[in-house]
Amino acid sequence: MKDASLAMRASPLLFGLLALAVWEGAVRAFHVPVYLVPGPIAIVAAFLADPIGLLRSLASTLLVTFVALAVAAVLGAALAIAMAASRLAQAAIQPWAVVLQVTPIVAIAPLIIVWVGNPFAALVVCATIVAFFPVFANTASGLAAAAPELGDLFRLYGASRWRTMTLLRLPAALPHFLTGLRISGGLALVGAVVAEFVAGSGGFASGLAYRILEAGYRLEIARMFAALVLLSLAGIAINAGLGWLGRVLLRRRGDAA
Amino acid sequence: MLSIERVGRRFPNGTEALRDVSLRLEPGDFVALLGPSGCGKSTLLRLIAGLDQPDAGRLVWQEGHAPTPGEVGFVFQDATLLPWATAEENVYLPLRLRGISRQQAAPRLREALARVGLEQFAAARPRQLSGGMRMRVSIARALVTRPRLLLMDEPFAALDEFTRHRLQSDLLALWQAIGCTVVFVTHSIYEAAFLARRIVLMSPRPGRIASERASPLPWGHSRLDPAYATLVADITAAMEQALGHGAPVADLAAADPASGDPARSRERSA
């Protein structure tokens, strides 16, 4: 059983290594030029040629991502709570939240960059718009998820709306909020990268997307891939980190088995 | 304690849940509201709790006003505990909502948990407890405010037979010790006959009181008493008469959306 579990855990890594080996072998066997498709070794070499530059760019993108995620989390949760507390607020907010969700960020990013002016703030606004909806929608559904009988119980004991919100609806919404946050984490990164692409050299000129554009112009395809790999790893780390945070919070609260 | 006078309730979708229902509750009563699904038992219980309002008739409280929060305890079919809170925190909830500090509440929490035999499980979360234990926590939560009226909506329906019997006996002992009025909704003739001093039979669509029986069983009766079997037979006959001779299953099947379940039909005809 233990061996089988170990094999299950190791299988993604082994499959990844196998795929990389096949990739490297194919590139070498067919003499594919490095400016067309670089092999994994060339990509690692490109990273090692300028690790600090690429990692600084990653940090710049991650800064936009985390600020946007924080803003989206606060804004999404606050608007969901406002909607749960007031039907008028629900009627006022819900259509605009949907508008925000269906608007392609690529289409409005140039406008935002022009209007906001400050490049960092503009990137954060774009990434926030992309990251906002999952945390908002999940929190809103979580706030309505408490058993109706528990709502009756609170009414029976004369609980105020505030007490019902703080003692019942908000705690009931926590797992939903954390699920939304995890989805929004990945989307905040996507939003930050898309905004950096749109901003190009007019933006912060330091994010990973800018490095990808720059490497593309110079035909440094291996460096481009290295930046892409860093982005993927960052996305995986954000997803895993937020998943871990959710598990820890829920376990500490006593939800998890 | 409470006089329910010609009460009616029609839901917004047009369903007439109750029509012309009159009932008196005396202090210290143990009343079972017995009837098949859709006869308005739970609706009547919600009206008594103040969770719903009648469209017709009125509820007249002896004191001249409806009970204040805490004077009525409610136990639902599911334990409906806060899953993130311990057993003690769940029992504390009604007191917390009334602004009583945890420190002040501590003796009452211990007392309520001890009454249901769960003092050793104060720190357990609902997921760590069995179905029967969760229901005990729910009963402790309803009792912690020392209510004058305890309303119970099929609280043991989802439990296995053995746990149900145990909890029924424990509930009788609790009622005897506390002396509050209990209104107990059930669709089990056996449960109503074992628990209640008065059994109110209700018929469905619209929900009405068909008849009422006083229990002749002495305090401390067992399920093996011949008088218990006689009472069950008496209530069964009265229920069949209320639902229409020989046709209760067909009538219910025509009206009940859950009637497609053959197990339920067999249960009803049993």
mmCIF file of N, CA and C in Angstrom, chain B residues 39-120:
data_model
loop_
_atom_site.group_PDB
_atom_site.id
_atom_site.type_symbol
_atom_site.label_atom_id
_atom_site.label_comp_id
_atom_site.label_asym_id
_atom_site.label_seq_id
_atom_site.Cartn_x
_atom_site.Cartn_y
_atom_site.Cartn_z
ATOM 1 N N CYS B 39 -49.676 17.155 6.405
ATOM 2 C CA CYS B 39 -50.881 17.453 7.189
ATOM 3 C C CYS B 39 -50.725 18.735 7.990
ATOM 4 N N GLY B 40 -49.606 19.421 7.835
ATOM 5 C CA GLY B 40 -49.464 20.741 8.462
ATOM 6 C C GLY B 40 -48.899 20.718 9.871
ATOM 7 N N LYS B 41 -48.356 19.559 10.303
ATOM 8 C CA LYS B 41 -47.819 19.462 11.673
ATOM 9 C C LYS B 41 -46.688 20.467 11.887
ATOM 10 N N SER B 42 -45.737 20.444 10.954
ATOM 11 C CA SER B 42 -44.569 21.328 11.104
ATOM 12 C C SER B 42 -44.985 22.786 10.951
ATOM 13 N N THR B 43 -45.943 23.055 10.076
ATOM 14 C CA THR B 43 -46.421 24.435 9.900
ATOM 15 C C THR B 43 -47.031 24.938 11.206
ATOM 16 N N LEU B 44 -47.820 24.070 11.854
ATOM 17 C CA LEU B 44 -48.434 24.447 13.128
ATOM 18 C C LEU B 44 -47.348 24.728 14.169
ATOM 19 N N LEU B 45 -46.308 23.891 14.162
ATOM 20 C CA LEU B 45 -45.211 24.080 15.115
ATOM 21 C C LEU B 45 -44.507 25.426 14.870
ATOM 22 N N ARG B 46 -44.309 25.754 13.607
ATOM 23 C CA ARG B 46 -43.658 27.029 13.261
ATOM 24 C C ARG B 46 -44.526 28.228 13.665
ATOM 25 N N LEU B 47 -45.842 28.059 13.547
ATOM 26 C CA LEU B 47 -46.738 29.136 13.979
ATOM 27 C C LEU B 47 -46.620 29.336 15.490
ATOM 28 N N ILE B 48 -46.566 28.225 16.231
ATOM 29 C CA ILE B 48 -46.440 28.325 17.691
ATOM 30 C C ILE B 48 -45.114 28.990 18.056
ATOM 31 N N ALA B 49 -44.057 28.645 17.299
ATOM 32 C CA ALA B 49 -42.721 29.214 17.588
ATOM 33 C C ALA B 49 -42.627 30.689 17.205
ATOM 34 N N GLY B 50 -43.577 31.154 16.404
ATOM 35 C CA GLY B 50 -43.504 32.541 15.929
ATOM 36 C C GLY B 50 -42.630 32.688 14.701
ATOM 37 N N LEU B 51 -42.252 31.540 14.089
ATOM 38 C CA LEU B 51 -41.418 31.592 12.880
ATOM 39 C C LEU B 51 -42.272 31.828 11.636
ATOM 40 N N ASP B 52 -43.584 31.726 11.770
ATOM 41 C CA ASP B 52 -44.513 31.959 10.669
ATOM 42 C C ASP B 52 -45.778 32.573 11.276
ATOM 43 N N GLN B 53 -46.573 33.210 10.461
ATOM 44 C CA GLN B 53 -47.789 33.858 10.955
ATOM 45 C C GLN B 53 -49.019 33.245 10.294
ATOM 46 N N PRO B 54 -50.113 33.094 11.044
ATOM 47 C CA PRO B 54 -51.323 32.529 10.439
ATOM 48 C C PRO B 54 -52.028 33.556 9.540
ATOM 49 N N ASP B 55 -52.762 33.050 8.537
ATOM 50 C CA ASP B 55 -53.572 33.939 7.692
ATOM 51 C C ASP B 55 -54.943 34.150 8.323
ATOM 52 N N ALA B 56 -55.357 33.158 9.118
ATOM 53 C CA ALA B 56 -56.669 33.252 9.755
ATOM 54 C C ALA B 56 -56.548 32.763 11.193
ATOM 55 N N GLY B 57 -57.467 33.177 12.038
ATOM 56 C CA GLY B 57 -57.453 32.761 13.431
ATOM 57 C C GLY B 57 -56.362 33.453 14.215
ATOM 58 N N ARG B 58 -56.127 32.976 15.420
ATOM 59 C CA ARG B 58 -55.106 33.644 16.248
ATOM 60 C C ARG B 58 -54.541 32.690 17.302
ATOM 61 N N LEU B 59 -53.400 33.072 17.819
ATOM 62 C CA LEU B 59 -52.781 32.340 18.929
ATOM 63 C C LEU B 59 -52.869 33.243 20.159
ATOM 64 N N VAL B 60 -53.523 32.758 21.188
ATOM 65 C CA VAL B 60 -53.700 33.573 22.385
ATOM 66 C C VAL B 60 -52.848 32.983 23.506
ATOM 67 N N TRP B 61 -51.856 33.744 23.940
ATOM 68 C CA TRP B 61 -50.982 33.291 25.030
ATOM 69 C C TRP B 61 -51.589 33.710 26.360
ATOM 70 N N GLN B 62 -51.489 32.837 27.328
ATOM 71 C CA GLN B 62 -52.100 33.093 28.632
ATOM 72 C C GLN B 62 -51.559 34.381 29.262
ATOM 73 N N GLU B 63 -50.258 34.650 29.009
ATOM 74 C CA GLU B 63 -49.641 35.832 29.633
ATOM 75 C C GLU B 63 -50.044 37.117 28.910
ATOM 76 N N GLY B 64 -50.729 36.975 27.804
ATOM 77 C CA GLY B 64 -51.150 38.153 27.062
ATOM 78 C C GLY B 64 -50.168 38.575 25.983
ATOM 79 N N HIS B 65 -49.009 37.936 25.942
ATOM 80 C CA HIS B 65 -48.031 38.266 24.888
ATOM 81 C C HIS B 65 -47.282 36.996 24.494
ATOM 82 N N ALA B 66 -46.719 37.037 23.293
ATOM 83 C CA ALA B 66 -45.948 35.887 22.815
ATOM 84 C C ALA B 66 -44.710 35.701 23.699
ATOM 85 N N PRO B 67 -44.196 34.474 23.797
ATOM 86 C CA PRO B 67 -43.015 34.243 24.643
ATOM 87 C C PRO B 67 -41.823 35.070 24.172
ATOM 88 N N THR B 68 -40.981 35.461 25.117
ATOM 89 C CA THR B 68 -39.763 36.189 24.762
ATOM 90 C C THR B 68 -38.727 35.183 24.264
ATOM 91 N N PRO B 69 -37.697 35.640 23.516
ATOM 92 C CA PRO B 69 -36.668 34.714 23.039
ATOM 93 C C PRO B 69 -36.055 33.940 24.220
ATOM 94 N N GLY B 70 -35.963 32.651 24.063
ATOM 95 C CA GLY B 70 -35.415 31.832 25.143
ATOM 96 C C GLY B 70 -36.511 31.097 25.914
ATOM 97 N N GLU B 71 -37.735 31.627 25.850
ATOM 98 C CA GLU B 71 -38.832 30.927 26.531
ATOM 99 C C GLU B 71 -39.344 29.752 25.706
ATOM 100 N N VAL B 72 -38.963 29.739 24.432
ATOM 101 C CA VAL B 72 -39.335 28.626 23.553
ATOM 102 C C VAL B 72 -38.054 27.970 23.042
ATOM 103 N N GLY B 73 -37.955 26.663 23.195
ATOM 104 C CA GLY B 73 -36.837 25.913 22.622
ATOM 105 C C GLY B 73 -37.343 25.156 21.407
ATOM 106 N N PHE B 74 -36.471 24.995 20.407
ATOM 107 C CA PHE B 74 -36.901 24.316 19.166
ATOM 108 C C PHE B 74 -35.852 23.267 18.805
ATOM 109 N N VAL B 75 -36.316 22.055 18.553
ATOM 110 C CA VAL B 75 -35.419 20.997 18.081
ATOM 111 C C VAL B 75 -35.908 20.563 16.701
ATOM 112 N N PHE B 76 -35.023 20.658 15.719
ATOM 113 C CA PHE B 76 -35.399 20.351 14.335
ATOM 114 C C PHE B 76 -35.163 18.872 14.020
ATOM 115 N N GLN B 77 -35.618 18.466 12.841
ATOM 116 C CA GLN B 77 -35.447 17.061 12.431
ATOM 117 C C GLN B 77 -33.964 16.709 12.337
ATOM 118 N N ASP B 78 -33.181 17.619 11.753
ATOM 119 C CA ASP B 78 -31.726 17.443 11.776
ATOM 120 C C ASP B 78 -31.205 18.205 12.987
ATOM 121 N N ALA B 79 -30.039 17.793 13.461
ATOM 122 C CA ALA B 79 -29.517 18.429 14.667
ATOM 123 C C ALA B 79 -29.214 19.912 14.431
ATOM 124 N N THR B 80 -28.947 20.290 13.167
ATOM 125 C CA THR B 80 -28.649 21.681 12.764
ATOM 126 C C THR B 80 -27.684 22.373 13.733
ATOM 127 N N LEU B 81 -26.536 21.741 13.890
ATOM 128 C CA LEU B 81 -25.494 22.335 14.731
ATOM 129 C C LEU B 81 -24.554 23.139 13.844
ATOM 130 N N LEU B 82 -23.868 24.091 14.447
ATOM 131 C CA LEU B 82 -22.830 24.825 13.707
ATOM 132 C C LEU B 82 -21.649 23.865 13.562
ATOM 133 N N PRO B 83 -21.286 23.469 12.331
ATOM 134 C CA PRO B 83 -20.267 22.420 12.177
ATOM 135 C C PRO B 83 -18.889 22.832 12.665
ATOM 136 N N TRP B 84 -18.640 24.141 12.720
ATOM 137 C CA TRP B 84 -17.306 24.614 13.114
ATOM 138 C C TRP B 84 -17.206 24.816 14.627
ATOM 139 N N ALA B 85 -18.299 24.639 15.339
ATOM 140 C CA ALA B 85 -18.294 24.896 16.781
ATOM 141 C C ALA B 85 -18.321 23.583 17.556
ATOM 142 N N THR B 86 -17.764 23.599 18.778
ATOM 143 C CA THR B 86 -17.793 22.399 19.620
ATOM 144 C C THR B 86 -19.220 22.200 20.154
ATOM 145 N N ALA B 87 -19.424 21.044 20.791
ATOM 146 C CA ALA B 87 -20.739 20.763 21.379
ATOM 147 C C ALA B 87 -21.100 21.865 22.374
ATOM 148 N N GLU B 88 -20.131 22.251 23.205
ATOM 149 C CA GLU B 88 -20.413 23.276 24.216
ATOM 150 C C GLU B 88 -20.705 24.627 23.571
ATOM 151 N N GLU B 89 -19.950 24.972 22.531
ATOM 152 C CA GLU B 89 -20.201 26.243 21.844
ATOM 153 C C GLU B 89 -21.573 26.255 21.189
ATOM 154 N N ASN B 90 -22.004 25.087 20.668
ATOM 155 C CA ASN B 90 -23.337 24.996 20.083
ATOM 156 C C ASN B 90 -24.413 25.198 21.141
ATOM 157 N N VAL B 91 -24.192 24.601 22.318
ATOM 158 C CA VAL B 91 -25.178 24.745 23.391
ATOM 159 C C VAL B 91 -25.183 26.189 23.910
ATOM 160 N N TYR B 92 -24.022 26.829 23.837
ATOM 161 C CA TYR B 92 -23.891 28.216 24.313
ATOM 162 C C TYR B 92 -24.617 29.211 23.406
ATOM 163 N N LEU B 93 -24.836 28.828 22.142
ATOM 164 C CA LEU B 93 -25.351 29.774 21.146
ATOM 165 C C LEU B 93 -26.580 30.577 21.614
ATOM 166 N N PRO B 94 -27.653 29.942 22.110
ATOM 167 C CA PRO B 94 -28.825 30.736 22.508
ATOM 168 C C PRO B 94 -28.498 31.749 23.607
ATOM 169 N N LEU B 95 -27.605 31.382 24.523
ATOM 170 C CA LEU B 95 -27.237 32.304 25.597
ATOM 171 C C LEU B 95 -26.363 33.428 25.040
ATOM 172 N N ARG B 96 -25.487 33.068 24.121
ATOM 173 C CA ARG B 96 -24.621 34.070 23.492
ATOM 174 C C ARG B 96 -25.467 35.112 22.762
ATOM 175 N N LEU B 97 -26.525 34.630 22.069
ATOM 176 C CA LEU B 97 -27.393 35.554 21.333
ATOM 177 C C LEU B 97 -28.175 36.459 22.283
ATOM 178 N N ARG B 98 -28.280 36.047 23.539
ATOM 179 C CA ARG B 98 -28.958 36.899 24.525
ATOM 180 C C ARG B 98 -27.958 37.743 25.303
ATOM 181 N N GLY B 99 -26.693 37.719 24.878
ATOM 182 C CA GLY B 99 -25.693 38.604 25.472
ATOM 183 C C GLY B 99 -25.102 38.102 26.773
ATOM 184 N N ILE B 100 -25.264 36.798 27.065
ATOM 185 C CA ILE B 100 -24.699 36.246 28.297
ATOM 186 C C ILE B 100 -23.268 35.797 28.022
ATOM 187 N N SER B 101 -22.351 36.206 28.920
ATOM 188 C CA SER B 101 -20.937 35.887 28.675
ATOM 189 C C SER B 101 -20.699 34.393 28.869
ATOM 190 N N ARG B 102 -19.610 33.911 28.269
ATOM 191 C CA ARG B 102 -19.268 32.489 28.356
ATOM 192 C C ARG B 102 -19.063 32.077 29.814
ATOM 193 N N GLN B 103 -18.434 32.995 30.565
ATOM 194 C CA GLN B 103 -18.150 32.703 31.971
ATOM 195 C C GLN B 103 -19.450 32.566 32.770
ATOM 196 N N GLN B 104 -20.355 33.503 32.542
ATOM 197 C CA GLN B 104 -21.649 33.445 33.231
ATOM 198 C C GLN B 104 -22.422 32.187 32.836
ATOM 199 N N ALA B 105 -22.281 31.818 31.554
ATOM 200 C CA ALA B 105 -23.078 30.704 31.029
ATOM 201 C C ALA B 105 -22.522 29.342 31.431
ATOM 202 N N ALA B 106 -21.250 29.312 31.840
ATOM 203 C CA ALA B 106 -20.557 28.030 32.036
ATOM 204 C C ALA B 106 -21.342 27.013 32.881
ATOM 205 N N PRO B 107 -21.890 27.389 34.060
ATOM 206 C CA PRO B 107 -22.617 26.378 34.844
ATOM 207 C C PRO B 107 -23.836 25.825 34.106
ATOM 208 N N ARG B 108 -24.512 26.708 33.364
ATOM 209 C CA ARG B 108 -25.703 26.245 32.633
ATOM 210 C C ARG B 108 -25.327 25.356 31.463
ATOM 211 N N LEU B 109 -24.189 25.630 30.856
ATOM 212 C CA LEU B 109 -23.733 24.780 29.743
ATOM 213 C C LEU B 109 -23.426 23.384 30.268
ATOM 214 N N ARG B 110 -22.722 23.360 31.422
ATOM 215 C CA ARG B 110 -22.387 22.056 32.019
ATOM 216 C C ARG B 110 -23.666 21.298 32.386
ATOM 217 N N GLU B 111 -24.614 22.032 32.955
ATOM 218 C CA GLU B 111 -25.871 21.401 33.373
ATOM 219 C C GLU B 111 -26.628 20.835 32.158
ATOM 220 N N ALA B 112 -26.716 21.642 31.090
ATOM 221 C CA ALA B 112 -27.461 21.212 29.901
ATOM 222 C C ALA B 112 -26.802 19.988 29.263
ATOM 223 N N LEU B 113 -25.465 20.007 29.181
ATOM 224 C CA LEU B 113 -24.766 18.856 28.587
ATOM 225 C C LEU B 113 -24.898 17.625 29.485
ATOM 226 N N ALA B 114 -24.875 17.846 30.807
ATOM 227 C CA ALA B 114 -25.014 16.719 31.725
ATOM 228 C C ALA B 114 -26.406 16.110 31.618
ATOM 229 N N ARG B 115 -27.406 16.951 31.416
ATOM 230 C CA ARG B 115 -28.781 16.450 31.306
ATOM 231 C C ARG B 115 -28.946 15.466 30.152
ATOM 232 N N VAL B 116 -28.177 15.705 29.073
ATOM 233 C CA VAL B 116 -28.286 14.802 27.920
ATOM 234 C C VAL B 116 -27.125 13.791 27.893
ATOM 235 N N GLY B 117 -26.362 13.738 28.983
ATOM 236 C CA GLY B 117 -25.307 12.724 29.120
ATOM 237 C C GLY B 117 -24.096 12.962 28.256
ATOM 238 N N LEU B 118 -23.811 14.228 27.958
ATOM 239 C CA LEU B 118 -22.679 14.519 27.050
ATOM 240 C C LEU B 118 -21.611 15.403 27.697
ATOM 241 N N GLU B 119 -21.542 15.418 29.014
ATOM 242 C CA GLU B 119 -20.575 16.304 29.661
ATOM 243 C C GLU B 119 -19.141 15.952 29.260
ATOM 244 N N GLN B 120 -18.902 14.688 28.883
ATOM 245 C CA GLN B 120 -17.551 14.275 28.484
ATOM 246 C C GLN B 120 -17.222 14.699 27.041
#
